[in-house]
């Protein structure tokens, strides 16, 4: 019984860790582009999410954040209308 509880806990922890890692990777892959194309009302929320992610993951888990940001800034489709 105690062993099964430990197994369930470990399984849940590993599943949540993997799910978090996948979600974080997806977020980091798409948030800058989403900021570029989102309406202003959504952009402000995405900016808060980006700030938290950057504080938590940069530079150790998001080493290419500055490069990705730079690429978005020099992109020809950069939406500067409401910046």
mmCIF file with all atom_site columns, C-alpha atoms in Angstrom:
data_model
loop_
_atom_site.group_PDB
_atom_site.id
_atom_site.type_symbol
_atom_site.label_atom_id
_atom_site.label_alt_id
_atom_site.label_comp_id
_atom_site.label_asym_id
_atom_site.label_entity_id
_atom_site.label_seq_id
_atom_site.pdbx_PDB_ins_code
_atom_site.Cartn_x
_atom_site.Cartn_y
_atom_site.Cartn_z
_atom_site.occupancy
_atom_site.B_iso_or_equiv
_atom_site.pdbx_formal_charge
_atom_site.auth_seq_id
_atom_site.auth_comp_id
_atom_site.auth_asym_id
_atom_site.auth_atom_id
_atom_site.pdbx_PDB_model_num
ATOM 1  C CA . UNK A 1 1  ? 0.000  0.000  0.000   1.00 0.00 ? 1  UNK A CA 1
ATOM 2  C CA . UNK A 1 2  ? 2.768  2.417  0.923   1.00 0.00 ? 2  UNK A CA 1
ATOM 3  C CA . UNK A 1 3  ? 4.786  1.293  -2.088  1.00 0.00 ? 3  UNK A CA 1
ATOM 4  C CA . UNK A 1 4  ? 1.805  1.835  -4.405  1.00 0.00 ? 4  UNK A CA 1
ATOM 5  C CA . UNK A 1 5  ? 1.332  5.330  -2.978  1.00 0.00 ? 5  UNK A CA 1
ATOM 6  C CA . UNK A 1 6  ? 4.980  6.129  -3.698  1.00 0.00 ? 6  UNK A CA 1
ATOM 7  C CA . UNK A 1 7  ? 4.682  4.696  -7.209  1.00 0.00 ? 7  UNK A CA 1
ATOM 8  C CA . UNK A 1 8  ? 1.552  6.779  -7.903  1.00 0.00 ? 8  UNK A CA 1
ATOM 9  C CA . UNK A 1 9  ? 3.198  9.906  -6.512  1.00 0.00 ? 9  UNK A CA 1
ATOM 10 C CA . UNK A 1 10 ? 6.329  9.341  -8.604  1.00 0.00 ? 10 UNK A CA 1
ATOM 11 C CA . UNK A 1 11 ? 4.257  8.679  -11.723 1.00 0.00 ? 11 UNK A CA 1
ATOM 12 C CA . UNK A 1 12 ? 2.183  11.815 -11.142 1.00 0.00 ? 12 UNK A CA 1
ATOM 13 C CA . UNK A 1 13 ? 5.288  13.911 -10.457 1.00 0.00 ? 13 UNK A CA 1
ATOM 14 C CA . UNK A 1 14 ? 7.042  12.661 -13.596 1.00 0.00 ? 14 UNK A CA 1
ATOM 15 C CA . UNK A 1 15 ? 3.931  13.146 -15.728 1.00 0.00 ? 15 UNK A CA 1
ATOM 16 C CA . UNK A 1 16 ? 3.458  16.691 -14.429 1.00 0.00 ? 16 UNK A CA 1
ATOM 17 C CA . UNK A 1 17 ? 7.141  17.476 -14.946 1.00 0.00 ? 17 UNK A CA 1
ATOM 18 C CA . UNK A 1 18 ? 7.051  16.238 -18.530 1.00 0.00 ? 18 UNK A CA 1
ATOM 19 C CA . UNK A 1 19 ? 3.761  18.031 -19.217 1.00 0.00 ? 19 UNK A CA 1
ATOM 20 C CA . UNK A 1 20 ? 5.170  21.269 -17.753 1.00 0.00 ? 20 UNK A CA 1
ATOM 21 C CA . UNK A 1 21 ? 8.333  20.922 -19.809 1.00 0.00 ? 21 UNK A CA 1
ATOM 22 C CA . UNK A 1 22 ? 6.376  20.377 -23.031 1.00 0.00 ? 22 UNK A CA 1
ATOM 23 C CA . UNK A 1 23 ? 4.043  23.290 -22.281 1.00 0.00 ? 23 UNK A CA 1
ATOM 24 C CA . UNK A 1 24 ? 6.995  25.542 -21.448 1.00 0.00 ? 24 UNK A CA 1
ATOM 25 C CA . UNK A 1 25 ? 8.745  24.612 -24.696 1.00 0.00 ? 25 UNK A CA 1
ATOM 26 C CA . UNK A 1 26 ? 5.598  25.333 -26.704 1.00 0.00 ? 26 UNK A CA 1
ATOM 27 C CA . UNK A 1 27 ? 5.164  28.653 -24.924 1.00 0.00 ? 27 UNK A CA 1
ATOM 28 C CA . UNK A 1 28 ? 8.773  29.655 -25.516 1.00 0.00 ? 28 UNK A CA 1
ATOM 29 C CA . UNK A 1 29 ? 8.516  28.678 -29.165 1.00 0.00 ? 29 UNK A CA 1
ATOM 30 C CA . UNK A 1 30 ? 5.426  30.740 -29.919 1.00 0.00 ? 30 UNK A CA 1
ATOM 31 C CA . UNK A 1 31 ? 5.004  33.576 -27.417 1.00 0.00 ? 31 UNK A CA 1
ATOM 32 C CA . UNK A 1 32 ? 7.173  36.123 -29.208 1.00 0.00 ? 32 UNK A CA 1
ATOM 33 C CA . UNK A 1 33 ? 5.377  35.543 -32.486 1.00 0.00 ? 33 UNK A CA 1
ATOM 34 C CA . UNK A 1 34 ? 2.033  35.717 -30.691 1.00 0.00 ? 34 UNK A CA 1
ATOM 35 C CA . UNK A 1 35 ? 3.045  39.046 -29.145 1.00 0.00 ? 35 UNK A CA 1
ATOM 36 C CA . UNK A 1 36 ? 3.838  40.308 -32.608 1.00 0.00 ? 36 UNK A CA 1
ATOM 37 C CA . UNK A 1 37 ? 0.423  39.445 -34.053 1.00 0.00 ? 37 UNK A CA 1
ATOM 38 C CA . UNK A 1 38 ? -1.988 39.689 -31.123 1.00 0.00 ? 38 UNK A CA 1
ATOM 39 C CA . UNK A 1 39 ? -4.393 42.573 -30.569 1.00 0.00 ? 39 UNK A CA 1
ATOM 40 C CA . UNK A 1 40 ? -3.234 45.084 -27.949 1.00 0.00 ? 40 UNK A CA 1
ATOM 41 C CA . UNK A 1 41 ? -5.643 43.831 -25.274 1.00 0.00 ? 41 UNK A CA 1
ATOM 42 C CA . UNK A 1 42 ? -4.138 40.337 -25.524 1.00 0.00 ? 42 UNK A CA 1
ATOM 43 C CA . UNK A 1 43 ? -0.603 41.563 -26.075 1.00 0.00 ? 43 UNK A CA 1
ATOM 44 C CA . UNK A 1 44 ? -0.464 43.069 -22.590 1.00 0.00 ? 44 UNK A CA 1
ATOM 45 C CA . UNK A 1 45 ? -1.373 39.691 -21.050 1.00 0.00 ? 45 UNK A CA 1
ATOM 46 C CA . UNK A 1 46 ? 1.155  37.865 -23.209 1.00 0.00 ? 46 UNK A CA 1
ATOM 47 C CA . UNK A 1 47 ? 3.809  40.371 -22.151 1.00 0.00 ? 47 UNK A CA 1
ATOM 48 C CA . UNK A 1 48 ? 3.167  39.459 -18.502 1.00 0.00 ? 48 UNK A CA 1
ATOM 49 C CA . UNK A 1 49 ? 3.469  35.753 -19.337 1.00 0.00 ? 49 UNK A CA 1
ATOM 50 C CA . UNK A 1 50 ? 6.692  36.436 -21.244 1.00 0.00 ? 50 UNK A CA 1
ATOM 51 C CA . UNK A 1 51 ? 8.101  38.356 -18.276 1.00 0.00 ? 51 UNK A CA 1
ATOM 52 C CA . UNK A 1 52 ? 7.397  35.514 -15.843 1.00 0.00 ? 52 UNK A CA 1
ATOM 53 C CA . UNK A 1 53 ? 8.773  32.888 -18.240 1.00 0.00 ? 53 UNK A CA 1
ATOM 54 C CA . UNK A 1 54 ? 11.918 34.924 -18.872 1.00 0.00 ? 54 UNK A CA 1
ATOM 55 C CA . UNK A 1 55 ? 12.510 35.531 -15.165 1.00 0.00 ? 55 UNK A CA 1
ATOM 56 C CA . UNK A 1 56 ? 12.082 31.831 -14.483 1.00 0.00 ? 56 UNK A CA 1
ATOM 57 C CA . UNK A 1 57 ? 13.870 30.289 -17.472 1.00 0.00 ? 57 UNK A CA 1
ATOM 58 C CA . UNK A 1 58 ? 16.395 32.811 -18.835 1.00 0.00 ? 58 UNK A CA 1
ATOM 59 C CA . UNK A 1 59 ? 19.253 32.157 -19.384 1.00 0.00 ? 59 UNK A CA 1
ATOM 60 C CA . UNK A 1 60 ? 19.608 28.572 -18.157 1.00 0.00 ? 60 UNK A CA 1
ATOM 61 C CA . UNK A 1 61 ? 16.489 27.058 -19.744 1.00 0.00 ? 61 UNK A CA 1
ATOM 62 C CA . UNK A 1 62 ? 15.917 29.650 -22.473 1.00 0.00 ? 62 UNK A CA 1
ATOM 63 C CA . UNK A 1 63 ? 19.368 30.570 -23.760 1.00 0.00 ? 63 UNK A CA 1
ATOM 64 C CA . UNK A 1 64 ? 18.140 31.808 -27.137 1.00 0.00 ? 64 UNK A CA 1
ATOM 65 C CA . UNK A 1 65 ? 15.574 34.305 -25.780 1.00 0.00 ? 65 UNK A CA 1
ATOM 66 C CA . UNK A 1 66 ? 17.589 37.344 -26.839 1.00 0.00 ? 66 UNK A CA 1
ATOM 67 C CA . UNK A 1 67 ? 18.211 35.924 -30.307 1.00 0.00 ? 67 UNK A CA 1
ATOM 68 C CA . UNK A 1 68 ? 14.502 35.111 -30.726 1.00 0.00 ? 68 UNK A CA 1
ATOM 69 C CA . UNK A 1 69 ? 13.543 38.593 -29.528 1.00 0.00 ? 69 UNK A CA 1
ATOM 70 C CA . UNK A 1 70 ? 15.979 40.172 -31.946 1.00 0.00 ? 70 UNK A CA 1
ATOM 71 C CA . UNK A 1 71 ? 14.605 38.100 -34.834 1.00 0.00 ? 71 UNK A CA 1
ATOM 72 C CA . UNK A 1 72 ? 11.077 39.278 -34.025 1.00 0.00 ? 72 UNK A CA 1
ATOM 73 C CA . UNK A 1 73 ? 12.191 42.907 -33.848 1.00 0.00 ? 73 UNK A CA 1
ATOM 74 C CA . UNK A 1 74 ? 13.870 42.819 -37.268 1.00 0.00 ? 74 UNK A CA 1
ATOM 75 C CA . UNK A 1 75 ? 11.063 40.810 -38.847 1.00 0.00 ? 75 UNK A CA 1
ATOM 76 C CA . UNK A 1 76 ? 9.434  42.602 -41.806 1.00 0.00 ? 76 UNK A CA 1
ATOM 77 C CA . UNK A 1 77 ? 5.977  41.738 -40.447 1.00 0.00 ? 77 UNK A CA 1
ATOM 78 C CA . UNK A 1 78 ? 6.712  43.244 -37.014 1.00 0.00 ? 78 UNK A CA 1
ATOM 79 C CA . UNK A 1 79 ? 3.531  44.915 -35.758 1.00 0.00 ? 79 UNK A CA 1
ATOM 80 C CA . UNK A 1 80 ? 4.674  48.182 -34.180 1.00 0.00 ? 80 UNK A CA 1
ATOM 81 C CA . UNK A 1 81 ? 1.234  49.833 -34.344 1.00 0.00 ? 81 UNK A CA 1
ATOM 82 C CA . UNK A 1 82 ? 0.443  49.589 -30.645 1.00 0.00 ? 82 UNK A CA 1
ATOM 83 C CA . UNK A 1 83 ? 3.887  49.215 -29.101 1.00 0.00 ? 83 UNK A CA 1
#
